[in-house]
Coordinates of C-alpha atoms in Angstrom, one line a residue:
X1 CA -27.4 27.1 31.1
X2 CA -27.4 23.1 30.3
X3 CA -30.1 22.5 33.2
X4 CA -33.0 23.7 31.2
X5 CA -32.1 22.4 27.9
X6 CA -33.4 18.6 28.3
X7 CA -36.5 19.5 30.1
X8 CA -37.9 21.8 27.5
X9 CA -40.6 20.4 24.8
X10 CA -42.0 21.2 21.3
X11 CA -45.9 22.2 21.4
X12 CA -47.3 19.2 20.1
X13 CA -48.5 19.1 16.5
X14 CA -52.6 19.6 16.0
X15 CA -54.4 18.9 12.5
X16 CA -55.8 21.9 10.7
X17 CA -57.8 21.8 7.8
X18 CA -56.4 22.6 4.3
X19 CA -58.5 25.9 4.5
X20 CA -56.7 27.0 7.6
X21 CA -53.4 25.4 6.3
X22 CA -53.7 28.0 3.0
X23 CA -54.7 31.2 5.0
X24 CA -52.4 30.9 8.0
X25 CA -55.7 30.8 10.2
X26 CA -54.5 28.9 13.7
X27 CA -57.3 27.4 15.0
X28 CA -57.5 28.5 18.4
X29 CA -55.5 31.5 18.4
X30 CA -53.5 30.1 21.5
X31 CA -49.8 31.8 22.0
X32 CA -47.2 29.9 23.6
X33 CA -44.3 31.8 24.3
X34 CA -40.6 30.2 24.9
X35 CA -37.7 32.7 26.0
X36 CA -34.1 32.6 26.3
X37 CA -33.1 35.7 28.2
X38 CA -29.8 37.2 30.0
X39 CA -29.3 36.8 33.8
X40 CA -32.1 34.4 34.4
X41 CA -32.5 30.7 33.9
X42 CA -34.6 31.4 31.1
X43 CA -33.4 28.8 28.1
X44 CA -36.2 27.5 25.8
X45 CA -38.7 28.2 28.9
X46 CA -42.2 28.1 28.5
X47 CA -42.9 31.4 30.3
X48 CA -46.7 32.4 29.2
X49 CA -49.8 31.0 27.6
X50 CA -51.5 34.2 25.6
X51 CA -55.0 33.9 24.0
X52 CA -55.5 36.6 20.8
X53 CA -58.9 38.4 21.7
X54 CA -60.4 41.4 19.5
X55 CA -58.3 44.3 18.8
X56 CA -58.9 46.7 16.1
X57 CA -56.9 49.8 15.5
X58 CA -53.6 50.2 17.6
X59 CA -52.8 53.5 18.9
X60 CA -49.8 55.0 18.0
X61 CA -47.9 55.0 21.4
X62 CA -48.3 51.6 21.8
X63 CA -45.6 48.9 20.6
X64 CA -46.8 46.1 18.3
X65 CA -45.7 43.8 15.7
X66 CA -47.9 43.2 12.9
X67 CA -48.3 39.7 11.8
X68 CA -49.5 38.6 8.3
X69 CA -50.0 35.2 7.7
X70 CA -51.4 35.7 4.3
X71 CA -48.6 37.2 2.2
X72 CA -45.8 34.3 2.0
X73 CA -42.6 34.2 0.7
X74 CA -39.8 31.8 0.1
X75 CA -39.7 28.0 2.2
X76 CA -37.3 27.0 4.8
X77 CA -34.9 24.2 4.0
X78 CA -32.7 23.9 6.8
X79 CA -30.9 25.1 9.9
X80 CA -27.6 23.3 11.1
X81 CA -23.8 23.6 11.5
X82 CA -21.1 22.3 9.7
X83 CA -19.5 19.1 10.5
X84 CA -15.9 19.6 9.9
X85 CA -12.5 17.4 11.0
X86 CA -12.5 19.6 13.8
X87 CA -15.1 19.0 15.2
X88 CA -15.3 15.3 14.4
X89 CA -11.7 14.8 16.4
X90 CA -13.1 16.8 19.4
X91 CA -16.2 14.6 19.6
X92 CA -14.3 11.6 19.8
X93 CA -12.3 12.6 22.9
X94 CA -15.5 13.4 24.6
X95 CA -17.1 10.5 27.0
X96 CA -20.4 8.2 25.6
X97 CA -21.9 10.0 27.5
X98 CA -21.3 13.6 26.3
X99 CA -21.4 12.3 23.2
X100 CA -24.9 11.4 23.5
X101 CA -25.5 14.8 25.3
X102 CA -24.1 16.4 21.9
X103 CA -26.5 14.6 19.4
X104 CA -29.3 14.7 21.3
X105 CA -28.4 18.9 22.1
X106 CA -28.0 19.3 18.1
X107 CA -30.7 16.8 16.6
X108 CA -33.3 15.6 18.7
X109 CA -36.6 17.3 17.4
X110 CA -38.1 17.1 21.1
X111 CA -35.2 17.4 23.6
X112 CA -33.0 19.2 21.0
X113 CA -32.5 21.9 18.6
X114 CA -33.6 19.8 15.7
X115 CA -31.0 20.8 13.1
X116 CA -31.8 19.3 9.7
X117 CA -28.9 21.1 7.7
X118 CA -24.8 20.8 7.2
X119 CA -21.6 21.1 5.8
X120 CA -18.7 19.3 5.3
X121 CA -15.2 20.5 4.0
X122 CA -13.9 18.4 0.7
X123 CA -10.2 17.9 1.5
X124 CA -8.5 19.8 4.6
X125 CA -9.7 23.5 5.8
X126 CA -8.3 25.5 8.8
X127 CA -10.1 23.4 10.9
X128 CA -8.4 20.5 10.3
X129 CA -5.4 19.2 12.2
X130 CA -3.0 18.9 9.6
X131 CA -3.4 19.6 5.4
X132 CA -4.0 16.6 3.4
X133 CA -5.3 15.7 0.4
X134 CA -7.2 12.4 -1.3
X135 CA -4.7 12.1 -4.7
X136 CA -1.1 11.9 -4.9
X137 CA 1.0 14.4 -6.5
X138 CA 0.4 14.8 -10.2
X139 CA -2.3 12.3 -10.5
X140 CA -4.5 14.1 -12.8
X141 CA -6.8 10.9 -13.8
X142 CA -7.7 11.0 -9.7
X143 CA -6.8 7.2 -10.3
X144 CA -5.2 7.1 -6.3
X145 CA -8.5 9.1 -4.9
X146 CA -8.3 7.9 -1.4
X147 CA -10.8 9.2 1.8
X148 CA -9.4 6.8 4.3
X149 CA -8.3 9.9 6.5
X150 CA -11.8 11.0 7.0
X151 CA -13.1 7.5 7.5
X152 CA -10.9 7.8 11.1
X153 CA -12.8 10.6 12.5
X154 CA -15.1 12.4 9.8
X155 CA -17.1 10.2 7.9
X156 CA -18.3 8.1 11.6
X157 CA -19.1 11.7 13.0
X158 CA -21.3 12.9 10.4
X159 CA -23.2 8.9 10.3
X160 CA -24.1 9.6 13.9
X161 CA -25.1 12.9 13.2
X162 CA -27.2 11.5 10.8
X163 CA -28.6 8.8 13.2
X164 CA -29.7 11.1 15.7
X165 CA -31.3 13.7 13.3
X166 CA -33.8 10.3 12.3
X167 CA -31.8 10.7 8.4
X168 CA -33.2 13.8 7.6
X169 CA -30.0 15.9 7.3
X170 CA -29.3 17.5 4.4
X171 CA -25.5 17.9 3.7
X172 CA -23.9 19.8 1.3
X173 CA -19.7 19.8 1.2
X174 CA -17.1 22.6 -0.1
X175 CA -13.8 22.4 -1.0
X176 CA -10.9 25.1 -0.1
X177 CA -8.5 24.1 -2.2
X178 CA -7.3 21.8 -4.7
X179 CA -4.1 20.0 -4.6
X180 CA -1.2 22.0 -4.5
X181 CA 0.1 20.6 -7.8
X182 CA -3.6 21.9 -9.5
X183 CA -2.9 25.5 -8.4
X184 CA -0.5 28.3 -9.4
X185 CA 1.3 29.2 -6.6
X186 CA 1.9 25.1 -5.8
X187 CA 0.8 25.5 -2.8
X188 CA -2.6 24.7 -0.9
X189 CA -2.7 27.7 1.7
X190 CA -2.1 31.1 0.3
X191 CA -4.9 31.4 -2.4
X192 CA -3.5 31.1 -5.8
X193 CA -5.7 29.8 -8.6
X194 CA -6.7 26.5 -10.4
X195 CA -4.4 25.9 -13.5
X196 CA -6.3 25.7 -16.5
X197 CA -5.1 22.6 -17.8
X198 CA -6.6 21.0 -14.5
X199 CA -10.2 22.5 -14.8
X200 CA -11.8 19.2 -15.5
X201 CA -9.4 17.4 -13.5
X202 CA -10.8 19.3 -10.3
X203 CA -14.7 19.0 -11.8
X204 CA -13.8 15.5 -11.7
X205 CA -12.7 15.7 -8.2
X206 CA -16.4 16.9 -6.8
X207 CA -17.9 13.9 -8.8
X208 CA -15.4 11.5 -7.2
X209 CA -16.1 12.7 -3.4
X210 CA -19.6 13.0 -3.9
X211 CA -20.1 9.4 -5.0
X212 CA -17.2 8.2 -2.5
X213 CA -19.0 9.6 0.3
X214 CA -22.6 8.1 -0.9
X215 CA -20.6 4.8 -1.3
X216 CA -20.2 4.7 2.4
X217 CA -23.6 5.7 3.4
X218 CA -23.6 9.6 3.4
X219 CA -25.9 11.3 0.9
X220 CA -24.8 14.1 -0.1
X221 CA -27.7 16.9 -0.7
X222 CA -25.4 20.0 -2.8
X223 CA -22.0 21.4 -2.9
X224 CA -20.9 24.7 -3.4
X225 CA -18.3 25.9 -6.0
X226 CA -15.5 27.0 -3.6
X227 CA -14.8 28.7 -0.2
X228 CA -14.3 32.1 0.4
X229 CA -13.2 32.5 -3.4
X230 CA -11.5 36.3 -3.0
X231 CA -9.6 35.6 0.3
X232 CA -6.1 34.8 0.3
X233 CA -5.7 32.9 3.5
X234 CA -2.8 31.6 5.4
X235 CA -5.2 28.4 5.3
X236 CA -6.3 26.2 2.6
X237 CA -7.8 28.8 0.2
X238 CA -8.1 29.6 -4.2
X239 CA -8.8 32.8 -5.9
X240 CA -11.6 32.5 -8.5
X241 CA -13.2 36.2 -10.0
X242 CA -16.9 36.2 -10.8
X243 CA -16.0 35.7 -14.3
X244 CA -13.9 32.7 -13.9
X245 CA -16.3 31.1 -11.3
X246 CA -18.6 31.2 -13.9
X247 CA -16.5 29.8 -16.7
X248 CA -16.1 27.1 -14.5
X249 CA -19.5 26.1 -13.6
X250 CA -20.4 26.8 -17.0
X251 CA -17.8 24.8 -19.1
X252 CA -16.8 22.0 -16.2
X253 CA -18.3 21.7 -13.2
X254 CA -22.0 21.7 -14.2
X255 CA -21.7 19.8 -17.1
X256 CA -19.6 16.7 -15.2
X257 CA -22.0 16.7 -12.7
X258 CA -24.6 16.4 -15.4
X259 CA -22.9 13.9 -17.4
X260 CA -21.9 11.8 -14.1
X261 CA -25.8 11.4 -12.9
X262 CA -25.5 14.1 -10.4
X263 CA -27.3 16.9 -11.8
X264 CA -29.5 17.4 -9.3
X265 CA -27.2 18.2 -6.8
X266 CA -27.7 21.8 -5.4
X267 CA -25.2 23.6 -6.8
X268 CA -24.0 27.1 -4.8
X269 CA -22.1 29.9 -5.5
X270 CA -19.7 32.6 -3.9
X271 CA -19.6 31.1 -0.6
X272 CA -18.3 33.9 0.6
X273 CA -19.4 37.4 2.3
X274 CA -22.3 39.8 1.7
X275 CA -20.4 42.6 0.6
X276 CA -19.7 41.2 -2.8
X277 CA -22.6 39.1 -3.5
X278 CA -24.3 41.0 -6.0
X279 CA -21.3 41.4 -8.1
X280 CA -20.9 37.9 -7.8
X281 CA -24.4 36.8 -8.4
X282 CA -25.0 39.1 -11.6
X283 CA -22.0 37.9 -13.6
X284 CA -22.3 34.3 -12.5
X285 CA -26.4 34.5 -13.2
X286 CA -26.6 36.8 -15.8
X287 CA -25.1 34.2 -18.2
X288 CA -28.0 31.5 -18.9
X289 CA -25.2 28.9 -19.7
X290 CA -24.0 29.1 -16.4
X291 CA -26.8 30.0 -14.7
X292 CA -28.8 26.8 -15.7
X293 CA -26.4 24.9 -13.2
X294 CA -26.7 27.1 -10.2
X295 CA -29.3 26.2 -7.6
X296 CA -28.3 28.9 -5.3
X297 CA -25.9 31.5 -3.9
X298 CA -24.6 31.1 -0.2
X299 CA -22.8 33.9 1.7
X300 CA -20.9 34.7 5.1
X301 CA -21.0 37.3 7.7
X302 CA -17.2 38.1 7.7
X303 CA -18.0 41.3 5.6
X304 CA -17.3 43.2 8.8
X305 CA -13.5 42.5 9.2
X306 CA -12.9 45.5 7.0
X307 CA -14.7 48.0 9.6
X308 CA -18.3 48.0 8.6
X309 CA -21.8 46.2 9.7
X310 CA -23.4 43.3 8.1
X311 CA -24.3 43.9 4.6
X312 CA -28.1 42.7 5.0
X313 CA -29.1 45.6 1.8
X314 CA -26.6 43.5 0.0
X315 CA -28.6 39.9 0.5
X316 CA -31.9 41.3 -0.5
X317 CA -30.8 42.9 -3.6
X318 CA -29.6 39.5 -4.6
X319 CA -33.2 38.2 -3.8
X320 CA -34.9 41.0 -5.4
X321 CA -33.0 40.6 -8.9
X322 CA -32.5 36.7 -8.9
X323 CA -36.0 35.5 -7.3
X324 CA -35.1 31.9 -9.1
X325 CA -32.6 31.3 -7.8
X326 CA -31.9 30.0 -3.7
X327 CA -30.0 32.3 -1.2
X328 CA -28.1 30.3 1.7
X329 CA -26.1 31.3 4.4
X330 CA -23.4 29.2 4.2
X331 CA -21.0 30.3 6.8
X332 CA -20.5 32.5 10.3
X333 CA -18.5 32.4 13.2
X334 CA -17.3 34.8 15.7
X335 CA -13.8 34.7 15.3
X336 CA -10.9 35.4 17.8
X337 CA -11.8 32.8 20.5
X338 CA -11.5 33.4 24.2
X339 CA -12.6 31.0 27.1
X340 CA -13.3 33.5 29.3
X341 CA -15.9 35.0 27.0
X342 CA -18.1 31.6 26.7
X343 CA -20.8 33.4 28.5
X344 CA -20.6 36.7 26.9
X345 CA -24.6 37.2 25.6
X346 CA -23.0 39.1 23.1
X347 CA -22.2 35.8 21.3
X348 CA -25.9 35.2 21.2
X349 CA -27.5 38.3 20.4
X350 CA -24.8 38.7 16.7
X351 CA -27.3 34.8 15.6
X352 CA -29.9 36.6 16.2
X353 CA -29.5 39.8 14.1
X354 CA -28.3 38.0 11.4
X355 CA -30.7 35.1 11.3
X356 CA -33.5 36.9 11.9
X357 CA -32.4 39.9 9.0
X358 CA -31.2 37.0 6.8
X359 CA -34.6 35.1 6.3
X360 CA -36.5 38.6 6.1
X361 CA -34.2 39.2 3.2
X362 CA -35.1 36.0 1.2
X363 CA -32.8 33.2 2.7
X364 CA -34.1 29.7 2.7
X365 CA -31.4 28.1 4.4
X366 CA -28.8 28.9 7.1
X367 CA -25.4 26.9 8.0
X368 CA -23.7 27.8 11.3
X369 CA -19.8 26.6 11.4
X370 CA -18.2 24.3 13.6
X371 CA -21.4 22.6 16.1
X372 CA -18.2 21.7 18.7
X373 CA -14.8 22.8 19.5
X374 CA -12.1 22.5 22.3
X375 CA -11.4 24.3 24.7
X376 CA -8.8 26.3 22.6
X377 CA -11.5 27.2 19.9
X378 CA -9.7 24.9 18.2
X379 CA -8.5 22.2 16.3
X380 CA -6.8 24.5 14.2
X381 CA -4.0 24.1 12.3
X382 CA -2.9 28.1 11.8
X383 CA -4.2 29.1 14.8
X384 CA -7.4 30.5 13.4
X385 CA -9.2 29.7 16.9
X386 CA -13.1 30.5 16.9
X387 CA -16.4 30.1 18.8
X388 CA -18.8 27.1 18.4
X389 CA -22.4 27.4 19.8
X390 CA -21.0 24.2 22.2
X391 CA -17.6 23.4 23.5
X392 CA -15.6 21.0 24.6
X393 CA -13.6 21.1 27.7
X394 CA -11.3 17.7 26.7
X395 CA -8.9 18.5 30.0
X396 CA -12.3 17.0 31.8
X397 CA -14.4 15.9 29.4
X398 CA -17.2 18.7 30.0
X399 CA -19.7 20.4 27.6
X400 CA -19.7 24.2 27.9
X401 CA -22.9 26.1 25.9
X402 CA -22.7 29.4 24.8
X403 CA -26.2 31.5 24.0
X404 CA -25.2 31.0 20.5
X405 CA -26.9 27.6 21.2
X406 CA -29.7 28.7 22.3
X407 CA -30.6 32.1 20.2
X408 CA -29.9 29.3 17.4
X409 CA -32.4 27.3 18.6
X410 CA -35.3 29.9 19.0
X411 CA -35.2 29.4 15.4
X412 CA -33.8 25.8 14.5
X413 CA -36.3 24.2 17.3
X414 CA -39.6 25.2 16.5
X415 CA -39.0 26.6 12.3
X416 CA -39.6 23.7 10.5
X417 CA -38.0 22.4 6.8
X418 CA -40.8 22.9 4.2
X419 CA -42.2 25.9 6.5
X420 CA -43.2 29.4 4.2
X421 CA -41.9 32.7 6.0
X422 CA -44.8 35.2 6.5
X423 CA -45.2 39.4 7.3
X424 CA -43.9 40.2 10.4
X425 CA -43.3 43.7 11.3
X426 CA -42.4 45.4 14.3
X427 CA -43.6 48.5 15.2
X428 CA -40.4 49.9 16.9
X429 CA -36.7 49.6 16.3
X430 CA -36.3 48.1 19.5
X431 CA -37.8 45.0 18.4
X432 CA -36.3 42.4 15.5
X433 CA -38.9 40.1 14.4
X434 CA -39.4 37.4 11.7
X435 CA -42.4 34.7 11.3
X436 CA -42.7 31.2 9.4
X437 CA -45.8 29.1 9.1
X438 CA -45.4 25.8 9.3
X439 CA -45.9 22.7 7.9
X440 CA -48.9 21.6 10.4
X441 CA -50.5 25.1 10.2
X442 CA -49.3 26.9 13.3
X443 CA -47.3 30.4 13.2
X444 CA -43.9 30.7 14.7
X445 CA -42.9 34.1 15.5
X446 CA -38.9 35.2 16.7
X447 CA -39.0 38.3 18.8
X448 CA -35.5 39.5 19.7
X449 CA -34.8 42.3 22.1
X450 CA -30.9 43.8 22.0
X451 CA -31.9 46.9 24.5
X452 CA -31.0 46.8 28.0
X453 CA -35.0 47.5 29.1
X454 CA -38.0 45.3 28.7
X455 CA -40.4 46.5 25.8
X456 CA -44.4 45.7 26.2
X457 CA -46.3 44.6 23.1
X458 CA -49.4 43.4 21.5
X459 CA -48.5 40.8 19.0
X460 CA -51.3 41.7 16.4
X461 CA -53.0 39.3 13.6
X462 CA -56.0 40.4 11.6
X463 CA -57.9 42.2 14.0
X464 CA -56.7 40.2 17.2
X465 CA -53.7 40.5 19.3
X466 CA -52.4 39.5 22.2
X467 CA -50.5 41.5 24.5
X468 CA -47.0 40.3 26.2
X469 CA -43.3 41.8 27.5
X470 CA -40.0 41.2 26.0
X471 CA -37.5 40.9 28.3
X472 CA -34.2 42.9 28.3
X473 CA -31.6 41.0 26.3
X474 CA -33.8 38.1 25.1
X475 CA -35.4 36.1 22.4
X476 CA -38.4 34.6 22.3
X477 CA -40.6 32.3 19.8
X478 CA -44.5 32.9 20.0
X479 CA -46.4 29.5 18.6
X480 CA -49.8 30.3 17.2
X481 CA -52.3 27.5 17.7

């Protein structure tokens, strides 16, 4: 799978006119076609140049997706993955070398994904090593705050990150729990909730991370309010209903941000999964006082641990009702790790149906979890062992990718930050489809085929098309010149 990766290059960037740049209107109607596919050495290959020629009305038999580059809808921010402790301590028991490999894998724009977007926990999560915290017990004045344990591993991880994205990484940070002494069950794992009398101690808290971590050279872009806020976990977690997530925000947390200079710091709710969002978002954005604080909602794709499929109805009913306001994915993993299953395509193919179903439902940003693990889908310290798009066999010091990388990267490589998402509309069920237009004027199209059989199709723009095969088990992105 790796062999590919280095070799493959961007389209380079041509200049349209600010005619062409409003209407969508490439301006040579060039297609250049990458693919990742199943049981070929397909990985970001450039496998066909297409040229769109006249085509009026498509039959009905045939297989097409519809392309629009006039209507647009909302801007990309960022794709990326979150740069936790775990990953952090696994990086630093790779080689220089593999290092390197990593950063250039994650954030070079040319021989890379280009990832421009991530998160970082505030305090220990489950992928930690151990709990911690950064006051001592009872301190409610914060006057002992203290981030030396990230400055071992975490802090020098995410500043070469940085480096090799060229500084433009936006990073926004979460916290799972208070200290224990803060909560009601005195205890950081096992939900419970934030004492009252400590609600401005714990606003405080964001303030004093934020401006810790700019103090050493790490900008921090927005937080969100806290993770996975109904889950009691045998991990760091805190129980917060809609209503008193939004008493927070409203009465503490947005206004210290305020008062402390740090207003404009995205602020996100929820954090959590799709199945709940809209009751989240509707109490929380309902109230103006509150709602004048929140720059977004983010969500996870765990909804389906109680039985069910991803709740995509659930994400656009959020962007229907709250068009102001920012939808991010903020979280997803496949869960249960097993080495012998680094090369399942199924891995793969989940990114794809959710990324390509979570930007045609309104999301401007989306945030993979851990970029690199062991070998034990770890460090963990309950066990909670899961996939990263790249791991890290530290017995030998080996990088092993998963398709996760790459069905990331049909989107993360070639979507770019400030790009507008336009129609695109497939013609059959076989077929998932999404398109941006970028920055520079050119169209980006993601094609994603699930189906064991190859599918022919015309990919059709006003009046032209041109006509191409998806291969079984494969995604592709179509640049429009």
């Amino acid at each position: 799978m790796r062999k590919n990766f280095i070799s493959s290059i961007l389209i380079s960037c041509s200049f349209v006119t600010a005619a062409q740049q409003k209407t969508g209107q490439a301006s040579g109607g060039q297609v250049n076609v990458y693919v990742t596919a199943q049981n070929t050495d397909l990985r970001f290959s450039s496998t066909a140049t297409l040229r769109l020629t006249d085509k009026p009305q498509p039959i009905e038999t045939e297989t097409a997706i519809f392309v629009d580059p006039s209507k647009t809808f909302q801007t990309m921010v960022g794709i990326g993955g979150a740069l936790t402790d775990a990953a952090a301590e696994t990086f630093y028991k790779l080689p220089a070398s593999k290092q390197k490999e990593l950063l250039t894998a994650y954030y070079d724009r040319d021989k890379g994904i280009g990832y421009t977007f991530a998160r970082t926990n505030i305090q220990s999560c489950d992928f930690s090593s151990d709990t911690y915290s950064y006051v001592g017990d009872n301190d409610a004045e914060l006057k002992t705050f203290d981030i030396s344990h990230d400055k071992k591993y975490r802090i020098p991880f995410i500043k070469e990150a940085q480096k090799a994205a060229g500084g433009n990484l936006n990073l926004f940070v979460s916290p799972w729990s208070p200290p224990a002494w803060m909560k009601s069950n005195n205890d950081v794992l096992h939900g419970g909730k934030l004492k009252p009398e400590f609600r401005q101690s714990w606003a405080s808290f964001y303030v004093k991370f934020i401006k810790t971590y700019e103090k050493e050279g790490i900008p921090i872009w927005g937080l969100s309010v806290q993770n996975e806020p109904m889950a009691t976990q045998k991990w760091e977690s805190c129980i917060y209903t809609a209503e008193e997530e939004r008493d927070f925000v409203k009465n503490f947390l947005g206004p210290t941000l305020r008062k402390e200079g740090l207003g404009s710091k995205k602020l996100i709710i929820w954090d959590h999964n799709r199945d709940l969002l809209y009751q989240r978002a509707s109490i929380v954005l309902e109230d103006a006082d509150a709602a004048q604080f929140v720059w977004g909602i983010g969500f996870h794709w765990y909804e389906t641990w109680t039985g069910g499929g991803m709740q995509f109805e659930s994400t656009k009913r959020v962007s229907e009702a709250f068009p102001g306001k920012n939808l991010v994915f903020t979280e997803g993993c496949i869960e249960k790790f097993d080495f012998e299953r680094l090369n399942d395509w199924a891995l793969g193919e989940r990114y794809g149906l959710s990324m390509i179903n979570d930007f045609n439902s309104g999301t401007v940003a989306w945030t993979d979890w851990n970029i690199l693990l062991d070998e034990k889908g770890g460090p963990n310290h309950v066990g909670n062992f899961c996939f990263a798009p790249i791991h890290a066999n530290t017995r030998d010091g080996s990088l092993h990718y998963t398709n996760e990388y790459y069905y990331i990267g049909h989107f993360s490589k070639y979507i770019k930050p400030g790009a507008r998402r336009i129609i695109s509309s497939a013609s059959r069920d076989k077929l998932l489809t999404t398109a941006y237009l970028n920055p520079d004027g050119k169209i980006v199209v993601v094609v994603m085929n699930a189906t064991d059989a190859s599918v022919p199709y015309s990919l059709w723009i006003k009046g032209k098309a041109a006509a191409t095969t998806s291969l079984p088990h494969s995604i592709a992105t179509l640049i429009i010149d």
